[in-house]
């Protein structure tokens, strides 16, 4: 007997989806036949036929065509400036410069377009590996398929943590809670039941139910209104940094170039020629390729990360990951193997129960006819032969919910009897038992004993066959989830690299203590009773960091936490200035993943967790995360090295031409203002003289060549050989400005000195004349300066890429090859110049320029090393770092090591275990002292509260004065 879609079951009334019977067709097909799907679902053949008719369940992409993207490369602030320069050259009919600038425009556009496509393809490939899946019933079999293959009429299973893959009409079953925030902006989940329509793009928060797909792809509510509900793209932290750097350089460029333009026009220079020179100087000085180089570097890094089983959903997340200094990690599957091993020890707490009965009851509390949903279900269902369970019929099932920590099934036996079974956390199942007072002490003692050995407990119960139908506590299944073999060493590496690791787990406190002890993480495990209650939907206090920061920072982990506590812990750490990462896998982890600076969805995460995360792991374990951080720091260093280099080049070009235009006058052979006279001009009445400019400048073609060779080859810095930092990375812009300015000014000084020598080459006592290079024509002086500036720019790359001496780390092969290529091309052009405006120089002069540049390269490198040494010893520079200083981290790391050493000694003493409290309860012994009276309990609570207030006051005072 087929079950009709709820959409059609309401007669003439409107359904929840708002579609009336007047709208009886879906893309020309009658809905009554289309959505009339039975419990066995569609057949594979019918699903294939419908897929051909209705198309895949995908939204039409609004991606711009490659040709549109190419056209956009030629429109914007920088392209417009180049177009302006091209127009000026056309007006003045300077065709060589016209075609050179046109070539520059085309080359910039094509290179930028290619790199953008390459980066876009990298992101698309990563996102394609995260294709959403759907649980569908076809041919009577539950199976997992690509959500894009869903068709109208498919019968799907919607369970907690899964994204609704298409518009679906809910079938008969228990109500579920649906999060529609992505569609409607509502903060609270909506409860839906039979007959309601769940929209594509929403997420199941709680419950499980079957549904029939009523619309797919562009015909869904989401597909029809995507343009209205799409969120505004937020500017990332990395983009803000690039904008600040670009605006800084543009401000300097416009001021200096504008001053030059005014000076030239004031002194009678042709307006169009002055404009052409200044526009090209702007083009050469402003970092046109900065966005392209940084994006290419991150795109290449994202592919590297994917090879390491780390998928980055947004390229900008790489920059944030490199600065992460605190990781809140869940225990199961990340710190441990997530491969439970069923133990022989199975305590029984009912006189007639057997081991076999406990295992069968646990299996009945799972959906044994479907693929297991988690590791525990897998272990339970693999523990017995499932064929005898065919005599039972599951009437209802409540899947695992983190808020209640148990599953429950209603079962009909072969004799027609109906009973309920449940499995879950021992303290939860124990509270249900009809004889809780009789067995509580024994159960808690056994659970605690198991927990001390790191063994997890899963309680099993069923309702009684008697008239009252109360819950009967049958027994406890025991599992062991041992730590991963590499976790302990990975945590040590994390600490060595400036990353704190806190364990956040829903397991019992004693298990958390034992796991942390084995991993060397310390044993200060707190419970949620030390934290305030947190409602994700409500706004959080801005004083959480000051109120609870000391408590959270001092803890090595938290036990028995709920998802809202994860959210709260992350917020506290972020308010304290930590760059916080959070791992998670469930739908209820989504708020914490979204709140964290770096949300990390671990392997096997739900759709909701993946959607909220910045990074998705495709391999379990903490080592994957640490490897990703190491790679991200390498990527960050490459980008920072490029930014340092690019600022230095901008300063070199701008300051050199600014000073040379104002102070050097080739037509008078004088270095005015500072040096009023540089020898007598060698001209006499019997010698012919060449026409020279009243101020020094390079031809447009020379500046264009410098721009092409620099920006074209520097993309190879994405492949440079770098060593990851041992501390979290930050954009210390003042330090970058100091270093790059120093590099640039040293290069400016060397260029001005060489220009002075060049203009003084006619002086028989000049430096160039001393080396046999005197009597240089002015066109050769310009060529000499072109070669010098080109070589200085390329050599600055090797200075900017290290904090120490340049030879302390070999460059990447591709970067070295690109630099060699560019310098060789520049040298050959200088020697065999085929065009006008400049004149080729001799090989001897080219060799002299090379030696001169290398000598200044060493001076530049030594100047940088000295500056870096000084900056590292100036405490005032620390104000530009993130709030978490290295001193603070070192202090807390020392405290952590002390706790570990004390814990490793004291944990061996039973007296310590009996006297220690975790999450407000003794680590050993009963959870509640039976002999304690109410008055004694109240007195202890009052004293504990007073002690906590005193400790908090001491911590706050210490943190306020910096005396930690």
PDB file of N, CA and C in Angstrom, residues 928-958:
ATOM      1  N   UNK A 928      27.958  11.551  45.689  1.00  0.00           N
ATOM      2  CA  UNK A 928      27.367  12.328  46.776  1.00  0.00           C
ATOM      3  C   UNK A 928      27.612  11.580  48.073  1.00  0.00           C
ATOM      4  N   UNK A 929      28.099  12.283  49.070  1.00  0.00           N
ATOM      5  CA  UNK A 929      28.310  11.645  50.359  1.00  0.00           C
ATOM      6  C   UNK A 929      26.960  11.366  51.009  1.00  0.00           C
ATOM      7  N   UNK A 930      26.684  10.086  51.181  1.00  0.00           N
ATOM      8  CA  UNK A 930      25.370   9.693  51.713  1.00  0.00           C
ATOM      9  C   UNK A 930      25.181  10.141  53.161  1.00  0.00           C
ATOM     10  N   UNK A 931      26.321  10.194  53.890  1.00  0.00           N
ATOM     11  CA  UNK A 931      26.179  10.510  55.319  1.00  0.00           C
ATOM     12  C   UNK A 931      26.077  12.007  55.586  1.00  0.00           C
ATOM     13  N   UNK A 932      26.235  12.829  54.564  1.00  0.00           N
ATOM     14  CA  UNK A 932      26.221  14.275  54.761  1.00  0.00           C
ATOM     15  C   UNK A 932      24.782  14.769  54.920  1.00  0.00           C
ATOM     16  N   UNK A 933      24.561  15.562  55.953  1.00  0.00           N
ATOM     17  CA  UNK A 933      23.232  16.110  56.166  1.00  0.00           C
ATOM     18  C   UNK A 933      23.029  17.316  55.264  1.00  0.00           C
ATOM     19  N   UNK A 934      21.797  17.786  55.189  1.00  0.00           N
ATOM     20  CA  UNK A 934      21.486  18.944  54.358  1.00  0.00           C
ATOM     21  C   UNK A 934      22.213  20.178  54.877  1.00  0.00           C
ATOM     22  N   UNK A 935      22.263  20.319  56.222  1.00  0.00           N
ATOM     23  CA  UNK A 935      22.952  21.478  56.775  1.00  0.00           C
ATOM     24  C   UNK A 935      24.447  21.444  56.437  1.00  0.00           C
ATOM     25  N   UNK A 936      25.050  20.224  56.524  1.00  0.00           N
ATOM     26  CA  UNK A 936      26.462  20.098  56.193  1.00  0.00           C
ATOM     27  C   UNK A 936      26.711  20.416  54.719  1.00  0.00           C
ATOM     28  N   UNK A 937      25.810  19.944  53.887  1.00  0.00           N
ATOM     29  CA  UNK A 937      25.952  20.213  52.445  1.00  0.00           C
ATOM     30  C   UNK A 937      25.861  21.711  52.163  1.00  0.00           C
ATOM     31  N   UNK A 938      24.889  22.396  52.799  1.00  0.00           N
ATOM     32  CA  UNK A 938      24.747  23.833  52.589  1.00  0.00           C
ATOM     33  C   UNK A 938      25.977  24.571  53.097  1.00  0.00           C
ATOM     34  N   UNK A 939      26.500  24.126  54.246  1.00  0.00           N
ATOM     35  CA  UNK A 939      27.693  24.763  54.794  1.00  0.00           C
ATOM     36  C   UNK A 939      28.881  24.604  53.849  1.00  0.00           C
ATOM     37  N   UNK A 940      29.031  23.395  53.268  1.00  0.00           N
ATOM     38  CA  UNK A 940      30.136  23.173  52.336  1.00  0.00           C
ATOM     39  C   UNK A 940      29.976  24.030  51.092  1.00  0.00           C
ATOM     40  N   UNK A 941      28.760  24.152  50.602  1.00  0.00           N
ATOM     41  CA  UNK A 941      28.528  24.981  49.415  1.00  0.00           C
ATOM     42  C   UNK A 941      28.863  26.441  49.668  1.00  0.00           C
ATOM     43  N   UNK A 942      28.473  26.928  50.859  1.00  0.00           N
ATOM     44  CA  UNK A 942      28.773  28.317  51.193  1.00  0.00           C
ATOM     45  C   UNK A 942      30.283  28.534  51.246  1.00  0.00           C
ATOM     46  N   UNK A 943      31.004  27.573  51.872  1.00  0.00           N
ATOM     47  CA  UNK A 943      32.454  27.727  51.986  1.00  0.00           C
ATOM     48  C   UNK A 943      33.121  27.645  50.606  1.00  0.00           C
ATOM     49  N   UNK A 944      32.652  26.723  49.779  1.00  0.00           N
ATOM     50  CA  UNK A 944      33.210  26.605  48.424  1.00  0.00           C
ATOM     51  C   UNK A 944      32.964  27.867  47.609  1.00  0.00           C
ATOM     52  N   UNK A 945      31.764  28.444  47.757  1.00  0.00           N
ATOM     53  CA  UNK A 945      31.457  29.665  47.033  1.00  0.00           C
ATOM     54  C   UNK A 945      32.368  30.809  47.480  1.00  0.00           C
ATOM     55  N   UNK A 946      32.594  30.895  48.795  1.00  0.00           N
ATOM     56  CA  UNK A 946      33.471  31.944  49.317  1.00  0.00           C
ATOM     57  C   UNK A 946      34.902  31.756  48.813  1.00  0.00           C
ATOM     58  N   UNK A 947      35.352  30.477  48.799  1.00  0.00           N
ATOM     59  CA  UNK A 947      36.701  30.210  48.305  1.00  0.00           C
ATOM     60  C   UNK A 947      36.831  30.570  46.826  1.00  0.00           C
ATOM     61  N   UNK A 948      35.821  30.234  46.048  1.00  0.00           N
ATOM     62  CA  UNK A 948      35.854  30.532  44.622  1.00  0.00           C
ATOM     63  C   UNK A 948      35.895  32.035  44.385  1.00  0.00           C
ATOM     64  N   UNK A 949      35.114  32.794  45.143  1.00  0.00           N
ATOM     65  CA  UNK A 949      35.129  34.256  45.002  1.00  0.00           C
ATOM     66  C   UNK A 949      36.502  34.816  45.339  1.00  0.00           C
ATOM     67  N   UNK A 950      37.107  34.270  46.390  1.00  0.00           N
ATOM     68  CA  UNK A 950      38.428  34.752  46.773  1.00  0.00           C
ATOM     69  C   UNK A 950      39.470  34.443  45.707  1.00  0.00           C
ATOM     70  N   UNK A 951      39.405  33.214  45.183  1.00  0.00           N
ATOM     71  CA  UNK A 951      40.354  32.819  44.129  1.00  0.00           C
ATOM     72  C   UNK A 951      40.157  33.676  42.887  1.00  0.00           C
ATOM     73  N   UNK A 952      38.879  33.910  42.527  1.00  0.00           N
ATOM     74  CA  UNK A 952      38.600  34.714  41.342  1.00  0.00           C
ATOM     75  C   UNK A 952      39.107  36.137  41.509  1.00  0.00           C
ATOM     76  N   UNK A 953      38.935  36.684  42.720  1.00  0.00           N
ATOM     77  CA  UNK A 953      39.412  38.045  42.966  1.00  0.00           C
ATOM     78  C   UNK A 953      40.929  38.124  42.844  1.00  0.00           C
ATOM     79  N   UNK A 954      41.621  37.093  43.369  1.00  0.00           N
ATOM     80  CA  UNK A 954      43.082  37.072  43.270  1.00  0.00           C
ATOM     81  C   UNK A 954      43.514  36.993  41.813  1.00  0.00           C
ATOM     82  N   UNK A 955      42.841  36.119  41.061  1.00  0.00           N
ATOM     83  CA  UNK A 955      43.194  35.950  39.637  1.00  0.00           C
ATOM     84  C   UNK A 955      42.958  37.234  38.870  1.00  0.00           C
ATOM     85  N   UNK A 956      41.802  37.869  39.111  1.00  0.00           N
ATOM     86  CA  UNK A 956      41.485  39.097  38.382  1.00  0.00           C
ATOM     87  C   UNK A 956      42.459  40.215  38.721  1.00  0.00           C
ATOM     88  N   UNK A 957      42.808  40.305  40.011  1.00  0.00           N
ATOM     89  CA  UNK A 957      43.768  41.344  40.409  1.00  0.00           C
ATOM     90  C   UNK A 957      45.136  41.089  39.790  1.00  0.00           C
ATOM     91  N   UNK A 958      45.520  39.805  39.781  1.00  0.00           N
ATOM     92  CA  UNK A 958      46.818  39.462  39.197  1.00  0.00           C
ATOM     93  C   UNK A 958      46.847  39.737  37.710  1.00  0.00           C
TER      94      UNK A 958
END
